[in-house]
PDB file of C-alpha atoms in Angstrom:
ATOM      1  CA  MET A   1       0.000   0.000   0.000  1.00 38.00           C
ATOM      2  CA  LEU A   2       3.015   2.293   0.304  1.00 34.00           C
ATOM      3  CA  HIS A   3       3.518   4.280  -2.869  1.00 38.00           C
ATOM      4  CA  ASN A   4       6.287   6.620  -3.933  1.00 36.00           C
ATOM      5  CA  SER A   5       6.502   8.605  -7.142  1.00 37.00           C
ATOM      6  CA  ASP A   6       9.977   9.806  -8.178  1.00 35.00           C
ATOM      7  CA  GLU A   7       9.397  13.139  -6.455  1.00 41.00           C
ATOM      8  CA  GLU A   8       7.974  11.480  -3.352  1.00 43.00           C
ATOM      9  CA  THR A   9      10.851   9.012  -3.193  1.00 34.00           C
ATOM     10  CA  ALA A  10      13.315  11.894  -3.181  1.00 32.00           C
ATOM     11  CA  ARG A  11      11.371  13.668  -0.451  1.00 38.00           C
ATOM     12  CA  GLU A  12      11.170  10.531   1.642  1.00 39.00           C
ATOM     13  CA  ALA A  13      14.922   9.995   1.355  1.00 31.00           C
ATOM     14  CA  ALA A  14      15.534  13.587   2.431  1.00 32.00           C
ATOM     15  CA  GLY A  15      12.982  13.838   5.204  1.00 36.00           C
ATOM     16  CA  GLY A  16      12.059  10.296   6.179  1.00 40.00           C
ATOM     17  CA  THR A  17       8.375  10.864   5.514  1.00 51.00           C
ATOM     18  CA  GLY A  18       6.806   7.896   3.742  1.00 59.00           C
ATOM     19  CA  LEU A  19       3.466   8.001   1.965  1.00 65.00           C
ATOM     20  CA  LEU A  20       0.356   5.880   2.303  1.00 67.00           C
ATOM     21  CA  GLY A  21      -2.004   5.097  -0.562  1.00 55.00           C
ATOM     22  CA  ARG A  22      -1.874   4.124  -4.201  1.00 52.00           C
ATOM     23  CA  PRO A  23      -1.992   6.883  -6.825  1.00 46.00           C
ATOM     24  CA  GLY A  24      -5.570   7.602  -7.768  1.00 50.00           C
ATOM     25  CA  SER A  25      -7.088   5.683  -4.849  1.00 57.00           C
ATOM     26  CA  HIS A  26      -7.688   8.944  -2.960  1.00 58.00           C
ATOM     27  CA  PRO A  27      -6.767  11.602  -5.512  1.00 81.00           C
ATOM     28  CA  ARG A  28      -7.278  14.588  -3.215  1.00 93.00           C
ATOM     29  CA  VAL A  29      -5.076  13.586  -0.253  1.00 95.00           C
ATOM     30  CA  ILE A  30      -1.935  11.811   0.775  1.00 95.00           C
ATOM     31  CA  VAL A  31      -1.057  10.592   4.256  1.00 96.00           C
ATOM     32  CA  ARG A  32       2.549  10.825   5.391  1.00 96.00           C
ATOM     33  CA  ARG A  33       4.518  10.587   8.609  1.00 97.00           C
ATOM     34  CA  ILE A  34       5.081  13.772  10.596  1.00 97.00           C
ATOM     35  CA  THR A  35       8.658  15.104  10.794  1.00 97.00           C
ATOM     36  CA  ALA A  36      10.555  17.917  12.490  1.00 97.00           C
ATOM     37  CA  GLN A  37      10.285  19.919   9.252  1.00 97.00           C
ATOM     38  CA  ASP A  38       6.528  20.232   9.831  1.00 98.00           C
ATOM     39  CA  GLU A  39       6.937  22.238  13.045  1.00 98.00           C
ATOM     40  CA  ASP A  40       6.231  25.756  11.779  1.00 97.00           C
ATOM     41  CA  GLU A  41       3.236  24.839   9.616  1.00 98.00           C
ATOM     42  CA  PHE A  42       1.789  22.526  12.268  1.00 98.00           C
ATOM     43  CA  ILE A  43       1.984  25.112  15.066  1.00 98.00           C
ATOM     44  CA  GLU A  44       0.556  27.822  12.807  1.00 97.00           C
ATOM     45  CA  LEU A  45      -2.393  25.565  11.949  1.00 98.00           C
ATOM     46  CA  VAL A  46      -2.982  24.696  15.599  1.00 97.00           C
ATOM     47  CA  HIS A  47      -3.207  28.405  16.459  1.00 97.00           C
ATOM     48  CA  ALA A  48      -5.609  28.950  13.537  1.00 96.00           C
ATOM     49  CA  SER A  49      -7.779  26.056  14.753  1.00 96.00           C
ATOM     50  CA  ILE A  50      -8.166  26.862  18.444  1.00 93.00           C
ATOM     51  CA  ASP A  51     -11.883  27.596  18.133  1.00 93.00           C
ATOM     52  CA  LEU A  52     -12.408  24.385  16.137  1.00 92.00           C
ATOM     53  CA  HIS A  53     -10.527  22.186  18.605  1.00 91.00           C
ATOM     54  CA  HIS A  54     -11.741  23.661  21.898  1.00 89.00           C
ATOM     55  CA  PRO A  55     -12.837  21.995  24.171  1.00 89.00           C
ATOM     56  CA  TRP A  56     -12.265  18.610  22.554  1.00 91.00           C
ATOM     57  CA  MET A  57      -8.476  18.468  22.349  1.00 89.00           C
ATOM     58  CA  SER A  58      -5.182  20.271  22.890  1.00 90.00           C
ATOM     59  CA  LEU A  59      -2.328  20.168  20.357  1.00 94.00           C
ATOM     60  CA  PRO A  60       1.197  21.666  20.514  1.00 95.00           C
ATOM     61  CA  THR A  61       1.349  25.459  20.307  1.00 96.00           C
ATOM     62  CA  THR A  62       5.085  25.995  20.964  1.00 97.00           C
ATOM     63  CA  SER A  63       8.349  24.558  19.640  1.00 97.00           C
ATOM     64  CA  GLU A  64       8.986  22.809  22.948  1.00 97.00           C
ATOM     65  CA  GLU A  65       5.552  21.210  22.926  1.00 97.00           C
ATOM     66  CA  PHE A  66       5.943  20.158  19.304  1.00 98.00           C
ATOM     67  CA  ARG A  67       9.289  18.451  19.970  1.00 97.00           C
ATOM     68  CA  ALA A  68       7.772  16.551  22.893  1.00 97.00           C
ATOM     69  CA  TYR A  69       4.808  15.594  20.703  1.00 97.00           C
ATOM     70  CA  LEU A  70       7.096  14.385  17.911  1.00 97.00           C
ATOM     71  CA  ALA A  71       9.122  12.286  20.366  1.00 97.00           C
ATOM     72  CA  ARG A  72       6.022  10.179  21.034  1.00 96.00           C
ATOM     73  CA  PHE A  73       6.517   8.646  17.597  1.00 97.00           C
ATOM     74  CA  ASP A  74      10.227   7.821  17.891  1.00 95.00           C
ATOM     75  CA  ASP A  75       9.366   4.131  18.135  1.00 95.00           C
ATOM     76  CA  PRO A  76       6.911   3.298  15.306  1.00 92.00           C
ATOM     77  CA  ARG A  77       6.228  -0.061  16.957  1.00 94.00           C
ATOM     78  CA  SER A  78       4.251   1.724  19.672  1.00 96.00           C
ATOM     79  CA  ALA A  79       2.801   4.762  17.853  1.00 97.00           C
ATOM     80  CA  GLU A  80       2.677   6.448  14.441  1.00 97.00           C
ATOM     81  CA  GLY A  81       2.154  10.154  13.873  1.00 98.00           C
ATOM     82  CA  LEU A  82       0.546  10.822  10.483  1.00 98.00           C
ATOM     83  CA  LEU A  83      -0.508  13.910   8.564  1.00 98.00           C
ATOM     84  CA  VAL A  84      -3.340  14.204   6.053  1.00 97.00           C
ATOM     85  CA  CYS A  85      -2.154  16.521   3.289  1.00 97.00           C
ATOM     86  CA  VAL A  86      -3.858  17.988   0.250  1.00 95.00           C
ATOM     87  CA  ARG A  87      -2.252  16.205  -2.687  1.00 94.00           C
ATOM     88  CA  GLN A  88      -2.324  19.183  -5.057  1.00 91.00           C
ATOM     89  CA  THR A  89      -0.748  21.719  -2.690  1.00 93.00           C
ATOM     90  CA  GLY A  90       0.921  19.647   0.048  1.00 95.00           C
ATOM     91  CA  GLU A  91      -0.753  21.717   2.775  1.00 96.00           C
ATOM     92  CA  ILE A  92      -1.593  19.886   6.006  1.00 98.00           C
ATOM     93  CA  ALA A  93      -5.346  19.339   6.388  1.00 97.00           C
ATOM     94  CA  GLY A  94      -5.228  17.378   9.647  1.00 97.00           C
ATOM     95  CA  ASN A  95      -3.429  14.778  11.712  1.00 97.00           C
ATOM     96  CA  ILE A  96      -4.244  11.155  12.546  1.00 98.00           C
ATOM     97  CA  ASN A  97      -2.199   9.252  15.111  1.00 97.00           C
ATOM     98  CA  ILE A  98      -2.173   5.533  15.824  1.00 98.00           C
ATOM     99  CA  ASN A  99      -1.309   5.502  19.523  1.00 97.00           C
ATOM    100  CA  SER A 100      -0.768   2.830  22.174  1.00 97.00           C
ATOM    101  CA  ILE A 101      -0.107  -0.033  19.754  1.00 98.00           C
ATOM    102  CA  ILE A 102      -0.291  -3.317  21.669  1.00 98.00           C
ATOM    103  CA  ARG A 103       0.623  -6.595  20.021  1.00 98.00           C
ATOM    104  CA  GLY A 104       0.243 -10.193  21.207  1.00 97.00           C
ATOM    105  CA  ARG A 105      -3.348 -11.324  21.560  1.00 97.00           C
ATOM    106  CA  PHE A 106      -4.687  -7.751  21.402  1.00 97.00           C
ATOM    107  CA  GLN A 107      -3.226  -6.399  18.106  1.00 97.00           C
ATOM    108  CA  CYS A 108      -4.871  -3.028  18.749  1.00 98.00           C
ATOM    109  CA  GLY A 109      -4.138   0.665  18.429  1.00 98.00           C
ATOM    110  CA  SER A 110      -5.887   3.830  19.612  1.00 97.00           C
ATOM    111  CA  LEU A 111      -6.734   6.613  17.150  1.00 97.00           C
ATOM    112  CA  GLY A 112      -6.355  10.314  17.787  1.00 96.00           C
ATOM    113  CA  TYR A 113      -7.206  12.827  15.067  1.00 96.00           C
ATOM    114  CA  ALA A 114      -7.971  16.458  14.339  1.00 96.00           C
ATOM    115  CA  ALA A 115      -8.815  18.556  11.292  1.00 96.00           C
ATOM    116  CA  PHE A 116      -7.289  22.002  10.825  1.00 96.00           C
ATOM    117  CA  ALA A 117      -9.582  24.969  10.302  1.00 95.00           C
ATOM    118  CA  PRO A 118      -8.317  26.315   6.943  1.00 93.00           C
ATOM    119  CA  SER A 119      -9.382  23.137   5.119  1.00 92.00           C
ATOM    120  CA  ALA A 120     -12.006  21.687   7.489  1.00 92.00           C
ATOM    121  CA  GLY A 121     -15.376  20.568   6.140  1.00 92.00           C
ATOM    122  CA  GLN A 122     -14.103  19.514   2.713  1.00 93.00           C
ATOM    123  CA  GLY A 123     -13.907  15.755   3.323  1.00 94.00           C
ATOM    124  CA  TYR A 124     -10.110  15.560   3.476  1.00 96.00           C
ATOM    125  CA  MET A 125     -10.094  13.926   6.911  1.00 96.00           C
ATOM    126  CA  SER A 126     -12.563  11.262   5.828  1.00 96.00           C
ATOM    127  CA  GLU A 127     -10.385  10.356   2.835  1.00 96.00           C
ATOM    128  CA  GLY A 128      -7.300  10.393   5.033  1.00 96.00           C
ATOM    129  CA  LEU A 129      -8.885   8.173   7.653  1.00 97.00           C
ATOM    130  CA  GLY A 130      -9.769   5.660   4.955  1.00 95.00           C
ATOM    131  CA  LEU A 131      -6.081   5.466   4.010  1.00 95.00           C
ATOM    132  CA  VAL A 132      -4.993   5.166   7.631  1.00 97.00           C
ATOM    133  CA  LEU A 133      -7.418   2.316   8.292  1.00 97.00           C
ATOM    134  CA  ARG A 134      -6.079   0.342   5.346  1.00 95.00           C
ATOM    135  CA  HIS A 135      -2.510   1.059   6.466  1.00 96.00           C
ATOM    136  CA  ALA A 136      -3.287  -0.107  10.010  1.00 97.00           C
ATOM    137  CA  PHE A 137      -4.984  -3.339   8.937  1.00 96.00           C
ATOM    138  CA  GLU A 138      -2.947  -4.235   5.839  1.00 95.00           C
ATOM    139  CA  GLU A 139       0.556  -2.916   6.556  1.00 94.00           C
ATOM    140  CA  LEU A 140       0.706  -2.883  10.370  1.00 96.00           C
ATOM    141  CA  ARG A 141      -1.512  -5.982  10.517  1.00 96.00           C
ATOM    142  CA  LEU A 142      -3.487  -4.715  13.494  1.00 97.00           C
ATOM    143  CA  HIS A 143      -6.825  -6.367  14.189  1.00 97.00           C
ATOM    144  CA  ARG A 144      -8.595  -3.517  15.976  1.00 98.00           C
ATOM    145  CA  LEU A 145      -8.594   0.278  16.209  1.00 98.00           C
ATOM    146  CA  GLU A 146     -10.273   2.189  19.011  1.00 98.00           C
ATOM    147  CA  ALA A 147     -11.307   5.839  19.257  1.00 97.00           C
ATOM    148  CA  ASN A 148     -12.562   7.681  22.334  1.00 96.00           C
ATOM    149  CA  VAL A 149     -14.855  10.637  21.701  1.00 96.00           C
ATOM    150  CA  GLN A 150     -16.535  13.130  23.994  1.00 95.00           C
ATOM    151  CA  PRO A 151     -20.329  12.779  23.617  1.00 94.00           C
ATOM    152  CA  GLY A 152     -20.814  16.331  22.382  1.00 93.00           C
ATOM    153  CA  ASN A 153     -18.226  16.065  19.613  1.00 93.00           C
ATOM    154  CA  HIS A 154     -20.749  15.294  16.883  1.00 94.00           C
ATOM    155  CA  ALA A 155     -18.379  15.868  13.930  1.00 93.00           C
ATOM    156  CA  SER A 156     -15.961  13.298  15.309  1.00 95.00           C
ATOM    157  CA  ARG A 157     -18.744  10.784  15.886  1.00 95.00           C
ATOM    158  CA  ARG A 158     -20.021  11.223  12.324  1.00 95.00           C
ATOM    159  CA  LEU A 159     -16.521  10.616  10.949  1.00 96.00           C
ATOM    160  CA  LEU A 160     -16.246   7.327  12.839  1.00 97.00           C
ATOM    161  CA  GLU A 161     -19.729   6.195  11.834  1.00 96.00           C
ATOM    162  CA  ARG A 162     -18.925   6.941   8.188  1.00 95.00           C
ATOM    163  CA  HIS A 163     -16.042   4.465   8.371  1.00 96.00           C
ATOM    164  CA  GLY A 164     -17.906   1.658  10.078  1.00 96.00           C
ATOM    165  CA  PHE A 165     -16.897   2.158  13.708  1.00 98.00           C
ATOM    166  CA  ARG A 166     -19.394   0.864  16.247  1.00 97.00           C
ATOM    167  CA  ARG A 167     -20.126   2.421  19.640  1.00 97.00           C
ATOM    168  CA  GLU A 168     -19.097  -0.060  22.306  1.00 96.00           C
ATOM    169  CA  GLY A 169     -19.678   1.783  25.543  1.00 96.00           C
ATOM    170  CA  TYR A 170     -19.352   4.832  27.754  1.00 96.00           C
ATOM    171  CA  SER A 171     -16.437   5.689  30.068  1.00 96.00           C
ATOM    172  CA  PRO A 172     -17.061   8.363  32.726  1.00 96.00           C
ATOM    173  CA  GLU A 173     -14.123  10.670  33.533  1.00 96.00           C
ATOM    174  CA  MET A 174     -11.839   8.832  31.112  1.00 94.00           C
ATOM    175  CA  LEU A 175      -9.365  11.499  29.920  1.00 92.00           C
ATOM    176  CA  PHE A 176      -8.069  14.770  31.403  1.00 93.00           C
ATOM    177  CA  ILE A 177      -8.844  17.469  28.808  1.00 91.00           C
ATOM    178  CA  ASP A 178      -9.283  21.238  29.165  1.00 88.00           C
ATOM    179  CA  GLY A 179      -8.677  21.153  32.909  1.00 90.00           C
ATOM    180  CA  ALA A 180     -11.092  18.376  33.880  1.00 93.00           C
ATOM    181  CA  TRP A 181     -11.705  14.635  33.596  1.00 96.00           C
ATOM    182  CA  ARG A 182     -14.045  14.183  30.621  1.00 95.00           C
ATOM    183  CA  ASP A 183     -16.528  11.426  29.847  1.00 96.00           C
ATOM    184  CA  HIS A 184     -15.967   9.581  26.551  1.00 97.00           C
ATOM    185  CA  GLU A 185     -17.757   7.180  24.277  1.00 97.00           C
ATOM    186  CA  ARG A 186     -15.730   4.182  23.134  1.00 96.00           C
ATOM    187  CA  TRP A 187     -15.833   3.390  19.417  1.00 98.00           C
ATOM    188  CA  ALA A 188     -13.979   0.640  17.568  1.00 98.00           C
ATOM    189  CA  VAL A 189     -13.599  -1.105  14.224  1.00 98.00           C
ATOM    190  CA  THR A 190     -11.850  -4.382  13.384  1.00 97.00           C
ATOM    191  CA  SER A 191     -10.178  -5.672  10.259  1.00 96.00           C
ATOM    192  CA  THR A 192     -12.869  -8.327   9.883  1.00 95.00           C
ATOM    193  CA  MET A 193     -15.608  -5.679  10.076  1.00 96.00           C
ATOM    194  CA  MET A 194     -13.916  -3.933   7.140  1.00 94.00           C
ATOM    195  CA  GLY A 195     -13.269  -7.171   5.264  1.00 94.00           C
ATOM    196  CA  ILE A 196      -9.497  -6.659   5.326  1.00 92.00           C
ATOM    197  CA  VAL A 197      -7.516  -9.839   5.916  1.00 86.00           C
ATOM    198  CA  PRO A 198      -3.699  -9.577   5.682  1.00 86.00           C
ATOM    199  CA  GLU A 199      -1.802 -12.291   3.847  1.00 86.00           C
ATOM    200  CA  SER A 200      -0.342 -13.434   7.157  1.00 92.00           C
ATOM    201  CA  PRO A 201      -0.918 -12.391  10.782  1.00 93.00           C
ATOM    202  CA  HIS A 202       1.569 -10.228  12.655  1.00 96.00           C
ATOM    203  CA  PRO A 203       4.421 -12.396  13.996  1.00 96.00           C
ATOM    204  CA  THR A 204       3.575 -11.446  17.590  1.00 96.00           C
ATOM    205  CA  LEU A 205       0.119 -13.026  17.348  1.00 96.00           C
ATOM    206  CA  PRO A 206       0.170 -16.388  19.176  1.00 95.00           C
ATOM    207  CA  ALA A 207      -0.550 -19.445  17.074  1.00 90.00           C
ATOM    208  CA  ARG A 208      -3.310 -20.527  19.467  1.00 90.00           C
TER     209      ARG A 208
END
């Protein structure tokens, strides 16, 4: 599922990005790994999106915070930080992270995601999430992805429903956000729900 054109191959070699998706499969967006070179644009977009993100999430607004955020993805075996970018311009439309990857009998990761205000509402995040799901189930060979959403975040819930996530439950005071412990709904999707079966299971999955 990884695809590189000549230009993209050169950029990946220079910046270590790496692109998800076949050409033409999602013509409007690409998904690539976040790098230190994204700092200025990312922070600028976070500042431009404060009204959109509040009170649902908090993203880095300073260089120090961005470096700490980027360090979370130093080990791709435990987390991947991805950016949804407009294919035609390269501008960042949003971010999607696969956090807390656990192997063994669980084979699960936790999704975190946010659109950025300048390009919100145009369907870029939905296309990007479709690419990330295929990457998670085909390339990473995960079995399950979870997402935790505050009940009032209707846009986030609609995005998950559009991609086949099911609501599994309700967790009071689950995450500390905007100065308080917030209730969350638990949503999840599995590879079998999406009809994606990798050629072979991940080597950490027990045989029985």
